[in-house]
Coordinates of C-alpha atoms in Angstrom, one line a residue:
M290 CA 67.6 101.4 -17.0
T291 CA 66.8 98.7 -14.5
T292 CA 63.5 99.1 -12.3
S293 CA 63.9 98.5 -8.5
P294 CA 61.8 95.7 -7.2
D295 CA 60.2 98.1 -4.8
T296 CA 59.1 100.4 -7.7
A297 CA 55.6 100.1 -9.0
P298 CA 55.1 99.1 -12.7
A299 CA 54.4 101.7 -15.1
P300 CA 50.7 102.3 -16.2
E301 CA 51.6 101.1 -19.6
E302 CA 52.6 97.8 -18.3
L303 CA 49.2 97.4 -16.8
A304 CA 47.7 97.4 -20.1
A305 CA 45.2 94.7 -21.0
P306 CA 46.6 91.6 -22.6
A307 CA 46.2 91.6 -26.5
A308 CA 43.2 89.5 -28.1
G309 CA 44.1 85.9 -28.4
A310 CA 46.6 85.9 -25.7
V311 CA 46.0 83.2 -23.1
P312 CA 44.9 84.3 -19.6
A313 CA 47.1 83.6 -16.8
E314 CA 44.5 81.4 -14.9
E315 CA 44.0 79.3 -18.0
A316 CA 47.8 78.8 -17.9
N317 CA 47.3 77.7 -14.3
V318 CA 49.4 80.6 -13.1
W319 CA 47.8 82.6 -10.3
T320 CA 48.1 86.5 -10.7
E321 CA 47.1 89.4 -8.5
P322 CA 43.8 90.8 -9.3
L323 CA 43.9 94.0 -11.2
A324 CA 42.3 97.2 -10.0
A325 CA 39.2 98.1 -11.5
A326 CA 39.4 100.9 -14.2
G327 CA 37.6 103.4 -12.1
G328 CA 40.2 103.1 -9.6
A329 CA 38.3 101.0 -7.0
A330 CA 40.1 98.5 -4.9
A331 CA 40.6 94.9 -6.2
P332 CA 38.8 92.2 -4.2
V333 CA 41.4 90.5 -1.9
L334 CA 41.2 86.6 -2.4
P335 CA 41.5 84.5 0.9
S336 CA 44.6 82.4 1.2
P337 CA 44.5 78.7 1.6
A338 CA 44.5 78.7 5.3
Q339 CA 41.8 81.1 5.5
E340 CA 39.6 78.9 3.1
Q341 CA 40.2 75.9 5.4
V342 CA 39.2 77.9 8.3
A343 CA 36.0 79.2 6.6
A344 CA 35.1 75.7 5.5
E345 CA 35.4 74.4 9.2
E346 CA 33.3 77.3 10.6
P347 CA 29.6 76.9 9.9
G348 CA 28.1 79.6 7.9
P349 CA 24.5 81.1 8.3
A350 CA 23.1 78.5 6.0
Q351 CA 24.7 75.6 7.6
E352 CA 23.5 76.8 11.2
A353 CA 19.9 77.0 9.6
G354 CA 20.1 73.5 8.7
A355 CA 20.6 73.9 5.0
D356 CA 22.0 70.8 3.0
A357 CA 25.6 71.1 1.8
P358 CA 27.2 68.8 -0.8
V359 CA 29.5 66.0 0.9
A360 CA 33.0 66.7 0.0
D361 CA 34.5 64.1 2.1
Q362 CA 36.1 61.6 -0.3
D363 CA 36.5 59.1 2.7
V364 CA 32.6 59.0 3.1
E365 CA 32.1 58.6 -0.6
S366 CA 34.4 55.7 -0.7
A367 CA 32.6 53.8 2.0
V368 CA 29.2 54.4 0.4
R369 CA 30.7 53.0 -3.0
R370 CA 32.2 50.1 -1.1
D371 CA 28.9 49.2 0.7
A372 CA 27.1 49.5 -2.6
R373 CA 29.5 47.3 -4.3
E374 CA 29.3 44.6 -1.5
F375 CA 25.6 45.0 -1.7
G376 CA 25.4 44.3 -5.4
A377 CA 27.7 41.3 -5.1
F378 CA 25.5 39.7 -2.4
A379 CA 22.3 40.6 -4.4
R380 CA 23.8 38.6 -7.2
T381 CA 25.3 35.7 -5.5
G382 CA 23.6 35.4 -2.2
G383 CA 24.9 32.9 0.4
W384 CA 27.8 31.9 -2.0
T385 CA 29.6 35.2 -1.0
F386 CA 30.2 33.9 2.6
A387 CA 30.3 30.2 1.5
L388 CA 33.3 31.2 -0.6
K389 CA 35.1 32.9 2.2
V390 CA 34.7 29.7 4.3
A391 CA 35.5 27.2 1.4
R392 CA 38.8 29.0 0.7
S393 CA 39.9 29.5 4.3
V394 CA 38.7 26.4 6.1
R395 CA 39.9 23.0 6.0
P396 CA 38.2 20.8 8.7
G397 CA 40.9 19.8 11.1
G398 CA 43.3 22.6 10.1
A399 CA 46.0 22.3 7.4
P400 CA 48.4 19.4 7.4
A401 CA 51.8 19.3 8.9
G402 CA 53.2 19.6 5.4
Q403 CA 51.1 22.7 4.5
A404 CA 51.4 24.6 7.7
D405 CA 54.4 26.6 6.3
E406 CA 52.3 27.9 3.3
P407 CA 52.1 31.7 2.8
E408 CA 48.5 31.6 4.2
P409 CA 47.4 28.3 5.3
K410 CA 43.9 27.2 5.8
V411 CA 42.5 26.9 9.3
S412 CA 40.0 24.8 11.1
A413 CA 36.3 25.5 11.3
K414 CA 36.9 26.1 15.0
E415 CA 39.5 28.5 14.6
F416 CA 37.6 30.3 11.7
A417 CA 34.6 30.4 13.8
R418 CA 36.7 31.9 16.7
L419 CA 37.9 34.7 14.4
A420 CA 34.4 35.2 12.9
G421 CA 32.6 35.4 16.4
C422 CA 30.2 32.7 15.6
S423 CA 29.8 28.9 16.0
A424 CA 31.7 26.2 14.3
E425 CA 28.4 24.6 13.6
R426 CA 27.5 27.6 11.5
V427 CA 30.7 27.5 9.5
M428 CA 30.5 23.8 8.7
R429 CA 26.8 24.4 7.3
F430 CA 28.4 26.7 4.8
W431 CA 31.3 24.3 4.2
R432 CA 29.0 21.4 3.5
A433 CA 26.8 23.5 1.2
W434 CA 29.9 24.3 -0.8
D435 CA 30.9 20.8 -0.8
R436 CA 27.4 19.5 -2.0
A437 CA 27.6 22.0 -4.9
A438 CA 31.2 21.0 -5.6
D439 CA 30.1 17.4 -6.1
D440 CA 27.4 18.6 -8.6
G441 CA 30.2 20.6 -10.6
V442 CA 28.4 24.0 -9.6
V443 CA 31.6 25.5 -8.0
P444 CA 35.2 24.5 -7.8
V445 CA 36.4 21.9 -5.3
F446 CA 38.3 23.1 -2.2
E447 CA 41.8 22.2 -3.5
A448 CA 41.3 24.8 -6.3
L449 CA 40.7 27.7 -3.7
A450 CA 43.2 29.7 -2.1
P451 CA 42.6 32.3 0.9
G452 CA 41.7 35.8 -0.3
V453 CA 41.4 34.8 -3.9
D454 CA 37.9 35.5 -5.4
I455 CA 36.1 33.6 -8.2
D456 CA 33.0 33.8 -10.3
L457 CA 29.9 32.7 -8.1
P458 CA 26.7 31.0 -9.2
D459 CA 23.4 33.0 -8.9
A460 CA 21.7 33.5 -5.5
D461 CA 18.8 31.2 -6.4
V462 CA 21.1 28.3 -6.9
W463 CA 22.2 28.6 -3.4
L464 CA 18.9 27.7 -1.7
G465 CA 19.2 24.4 -3.2
Y466 CA 22.5 23.5 -1.4
Y467 CA 22.3 25.4 2.0
T468 CA 20.2 24.5 5.0
S469 CA 20.4 26.5 8.1
R470 CA 19.2 23.5 10.3
S471 CA 21.6 20.9 11.6
S472 CA 19.1 18.1 11.5
A473 CA 19.5 18.1 7.5
D474 CA 22.6 16.1 7.8
S475 CA 21.1 13.2 9.8
P476 CA 19.6 10.2 7.7
R477 CA 16.1 11.4 8.6
G478 CA 16.8 15.2 7.6
Q479 CA 18.5 13.9 4.2
A480 CA 15.3 11.9 3.5
I481 CA 13.0 15.0 4.4
S482 CA 15.1 17.3 2.3
A483 CA 14.9 14.8 -0.7
V484 CA 11.2 14.7 -0.8
A485 CA 11.0 18.5 -0.1
E486 CA 13.2 19.0 -3.2
A487 CA 11.0 16.5 -5.2
E488 CA 7.8 18.4 -4.2
G489 CA 9.5 21.7 -5.3
I490 CA 9.8 23.5 -1.9
R491 CA 12.8 24.5 0.3
P492 CA 14.2 21.6 2.5
T493 CA 14.3 24.1 5.4
K494 CA 10.6 24.4 5.5
A495 CA 10.1 20.9 5.7
L496 CA 12.8 20.3 8.3
E497 CA 11.3 23.2 10.5
V498 CA 7.8 21.4 10.4
A499 CA 9.5 18.0 11.3
E500 CA 11.3 19.5 14.2
N501 CA 8.2 20.8 15.6
P502 CA 5.4 18.1 15.5
T503 CA 3.3 20.4 17.9
A504 CA 3.1 23.3 15.3
L505 CA 2.2 20.9 12.7
R506 CA -0.7 19.6 15.1
A507 CA -1.8 23.1 15.8
A508 CA -1.9 23.8 12.0
I509 CA -4.1 20.9 11.2
L510 CA -6.5 21.6 14.0
A511 CA -6.8 25.0 13.0
D512 CA -6.8 25.1 9.1
P513 CA -8.9 23.0 6.8
G514 CA -6.4 23.3 4.0
T515 CA -3.5 22.0 6.1
A516 CA -5.7 19.2 7.3
Q517 CA -6.4 18.3 3.6
A518 CA -2.6 18.3 2.9
A519 CA -2.0 16.0 5.8
R520 CA -4.7 13.5 4.7
H521 CA -3.3 13.5 1.2
A522 CA 0.1 12.9 2.6
L523 CA -0.9 10.0 4.8
L524 CA -2.7 8.5 2.0
D525 CA 0.4 8.6 -0.2
R526 CA 2.4 7.3 2.5
L527 CA 0.3 4.1 3.2
E528 CA 1.5 2.7 0.1
D529 CA 5.1 2.4 1.6
D530 CA 4.1 1.9 5.2
P531 CA 1.8 -1.0 6.0
E532 CA 2.3 -0.6 9.9
L533 CA 0.8 3.0 9.7
G534 CA -2.2 1.6 7.6
E535 CA -2.8 -0.8 10.4
E536 CA -2.6 1.7 13.1
L537 CA -4.9 4.1 11.3
A538 CA -7.3 1.2 11.0
K539 CA -7.4 0.4 14.5
D540 CA -7.9 4.0 15.5
I541 CA -10.9 4.2 13.2
A542 CA -12.2 1.0 14.5
R543 CA -12.0 2.3 18.0
T544 CA -13.9 5.5 17.2
G545 CA -17.7 4.8 17.0
E546 CA -18.9 7.4 14.7
L547 CA -15.8 7.5 12.4
S548 CA -16.1 3.5 12.1
K549 CA -19.6 3.9 11.0
T550 CA -18.6 6.5 8.4
V551 CA -15.9 4.6 7.2
A552 CA -18.3 1.5 6.6
S553 CA -20.7 3.6 5.0
A554 CA -18.0 5.0 2.6
A555 CA -16.7 1.6 2.0
R556 CA -20.2 0.4 0.8
V557 CA -20.5 3.5 -1.5
A558 CA -16.9 2.7 -3.0
S559 CA -17.9 -0.9 -3.4
S560 CA -21.0 0.0 -5.4
V561 CA -19.3 2.3 -7.6
D562 CA -16.4 -0.1 -8.3
F563 CA -19.0 -2.8 -9.3
V564 CA -20.3 -0.3 -11.9
R565 CA -17.0 0.9 -13.1
D566 CA -15.7 -2.6 -13.4
V567 CA -18.2 -3.4 -16.0
I568 CA -17.2 -0.4 -18.0
D569 CA -13.3 -0.8 -17.7
S570 CA -13.2 -4.6 -18.3
G571 CA -16.2 -5.0 -20.5
E572 CA -17.1 -8.0 -18.2
M573 CA -19.6 -8.8 -15.6
T574 CA -19.7 -10.8 -12.5
T575 CA -22.4 -13.5 -12.3
P576 CA -24.2 -14.4 -9.1
S577 CA -21.9 -17.5 -8.8
G578 CA -18.7 -15.3 -9.2
E579 CA -18.1 -16.1 -12.7
R580 CA -16.6 -13.4 -15.0
V581 CA -18.2 -13.4 -18.3
P582 CA -18.2 -10.9 -21.2
A583 CA -21.0 -8.2 -20.6
P584 CA -23.7 -7.3 -23.4
E585 CA -23.4 -3.9 -24.9
H586 CA -26.6 -2.8 -23.5
V587 CA -25.4 -3.7 -20.0
V588 CA -22.1 -1.6 -20.6
A589 CA -24.3 1.4 -21.8
E590 CA -26.4 1.2 -18.7
A591 CA -23.4 1.2 -16.5
K592 CA -22.0 4.2 -18.3
Q593 CA -25.1 6.1 -17.6
H594 CA -25.1 5.3 -13.9
L595 CA -21.5 6.1 -13.5
A596 CA -21.9 9.4 -15.2
L597 CA -24.9 10.4 -12.9
I598 CA -23.0 9.4 -9.9
E599 CA -20.0 11.3 -10.6
G600 CA -21.9 14.5 -11.1
L601 CA -23.6 14.2 -7.7
D602 CA -22.1 15.9 -4.3
A603 CA -20.6 13.5 -1.7
E604 CA -23.7 13.5 0.5
D605 CA -26.0 12.4 -2.5
E606 CA -23.8 9.8 -3.8
A607 CA -24.5 6.8 -1.4
P608 CA -28.1 6.1 -2.4
Y609 CA -27.6 6.6 -6.1
A610 CA -24.6 4.4 -5.9
A611 CA -26.7 1.6 -4.1
D612 CA -29.4 1.9 -6.6
A613 CA -26.9 1.8 -9.4
Q614 CA -25.4 -1.5 -8.0
K615 CA -28.9 -3.1 -7.6
T616 CA -29.8 -2.3 -11.2
M617 CA -26.5 -3.6 -12.6
R618 CA -27.0 -6.9 -10.8
S619 CA -30.7 -7.2 -12.1
L620 CA -29.1 -6.7 -15.6
V621 CA -26.6 -9.1 -15.0
A622 CA -29.3 -11.9 -13.8
E623 CA -31.3 -11.0 -16.9
A624 CA -28.5 -11.4 -19.2
V625 CA -27.7 -14.9 -17.8
D626 CA -31.3 -16.0 -18.0
S627 CA -31.6 -14.9 -21.6
D628 CA -28.6 -17.1 -22.7
P629 CA -29.3 -20.9 -22.4
Q630 CA -25.6 -21.8 -22.6
L631 CA -24.6 -19.1 -20.0
R632 CA -27.6 -20.0 -17.7
A633 CA -26.5 -23.7 -17.7
H634 CA -23.0 -22.7 -16.9
E635 CA -24.2 -20.5 -14.2
R636 CA -26.1 -23.3 -12.5
R637 CA -23.2 -25.7 -12.8
S638 CA -20.8 -23.1 -11.4
R639 CA -23.3 -22.4 -8.4
F640 CA -23.8 -26.0 -7.7
Q641 CA -20.1 -26.8 -7.7
G642 CA -19.4 -24.0 -5.6
K643 CA -21.7 -25.1 -2.8
V644 CA -20.4 -28.8 -3.0
R645 CA -16.9 -27.5 -2.7
K646 CA -17.9 -25.4 0.5
A647 CA -19.7 -28.3 2.1
A648 CA -16.8 -30.6 1.4
K649 CA -14.3 -28.2 2.9
A650 CA -16.6 -27.7 5.9
F651 CA -16.4 -31.4 6.5
E652 CA -12.6 -31.5 6.1
E653 CA -11.9 -29.1 8.5
L654 CA -14.0 -31.0 11.3
T655 CA -12.1 -33.2 13.8
L656 CA -13.5 -36.1 15.9
D657 CA -10.8 -36.4 18.3
D658 CA -13.3 -35.9 21.3
A659 CA -16.4 -37.4 19.7
A660 CA -17.8 -38.1 23.3
D661 CA -17.9 -34.5 24.2
L662 CA -19.4 -33.7 20.8
F663 CA -22.3 -36.0 20.9
E664 CA -25.9 -34.8 20.7
E665 CA -28.9 -36.5 19.6
E666 CA -30.2 -33.6 17.6
L667 CA -26.7 -33.0 15.7
L668 CA -26.8 -36.8 14.9
E669 CA -30.0 -36.6 13.3
Q670 CA -29.0 -33.5 11.1
L671 CA -25.9 -35.6 10.0
E672 CA -28.2 -38.5 9.0
T673 CA -30.4 -36.3 7.0
L674 CA -27.5 -34.7 5.4
Q675 CA -26.1 -38.1 4.5
R676 CA -29.3 -39.2 2.8
A677 CA -29.4 -35.9 0.9
I678 CA -25.9 -36.6 -0.3
T679 CA -26.9 -40.2 -1.2
D680 CA -29.9 -38.9 -3.3
C681 CA -27.6 -36.3 -5.0
I682 CA -25.1 -38.9 -5.9
T683 CA -27.9 -41.2 -7.5
E684 CA -29.4 -38.3 -9.5
L685 CA -26.0 -37.4 -10.8
R686 CA -25.3 -41.0 -11.7
A687 CA -28.5 -41.3 -13.4
A688 CA -27.9 -38.2 -15.6
A689 CA -24.4 -39.1 -16.5
P690 CA -23.8 -39.8 -20.3
A691 CA -23.9 -43.4 -21.3
D692 CA -20.2 -43.3 -22.4
S693 CA -19.1 -42.1 -19.1

């Protein structure tokens, strides 16, 4: 017997499924909820349309400001994309943007033979127009990539194609090739950048200071540490810049107090050098200017004086340095007098030095205008000098060995 579709199912047909049978909902088949055993009406599930309306209408919790989980897949996708791009930039830094320039830009645009490529490269000007920035900024990224390509850090431009990603170096490497200042491309800027890299600092910092001397002056005037750094830099530069040394010397000479300070410091340095020279060379300079080996006790005394001077403060150094030089000169004179051979050599050297000095003075005299030079007193001095020279010659001839 066939049951009509409008006929309700028999009670035995509504019996619970046997144990082990797969529920309809596990089989992904939706079934009408059954009535409760007590005869209560089964809960009515909302239709899909009703669920959408319910979701769009804020409930009491939402009106109260309660947080609800984000179910919008588009928003989640945007967050993931931002996180991925942030991670890429955190790892590679400026290389991320430099790659976009390097693979898309060819200065001057694509040649005529390559203009029909599927995606031809464009000029820096066109790329800047599309990016909404200046062509100069684009070229700074282009030149940074070019420098890195010369060092083999990144591929050359010809190996890159628009839209094709490659593995990029670490972000820290980028700082050694990119500079945000256009002055870095000039010969002066390149020299500053080279010295900055040798000093272990970013070239952009040095270029910024070089472009603003007034700021450098303000820092030197206000900060002792900056002034000390500037002083050391000037001293290092003097070795390769004699003109700067001459200008500094003139500036010091024109400043009264400063010139006195420099003269005093020069005397101290000369005294210390006199003592240190005995230690370093093992020789001493006699009063006549001769260099002879220094006795051990003279070297030991010099070491004691130098150790004392180096342990003093700058303001106490001058008097001790002068006293050390005076003591060392006395020791040298005593060493010369105590050695007969050295004493004779010293006397001979001093005598010869004076004779040569007098002879050189007379060689430089000119008598073209003798009438204008004549003075009775001057003539008497010359005659006295002539007699002294004659007596000196006579004495030396008498002391000459017989065989000479």
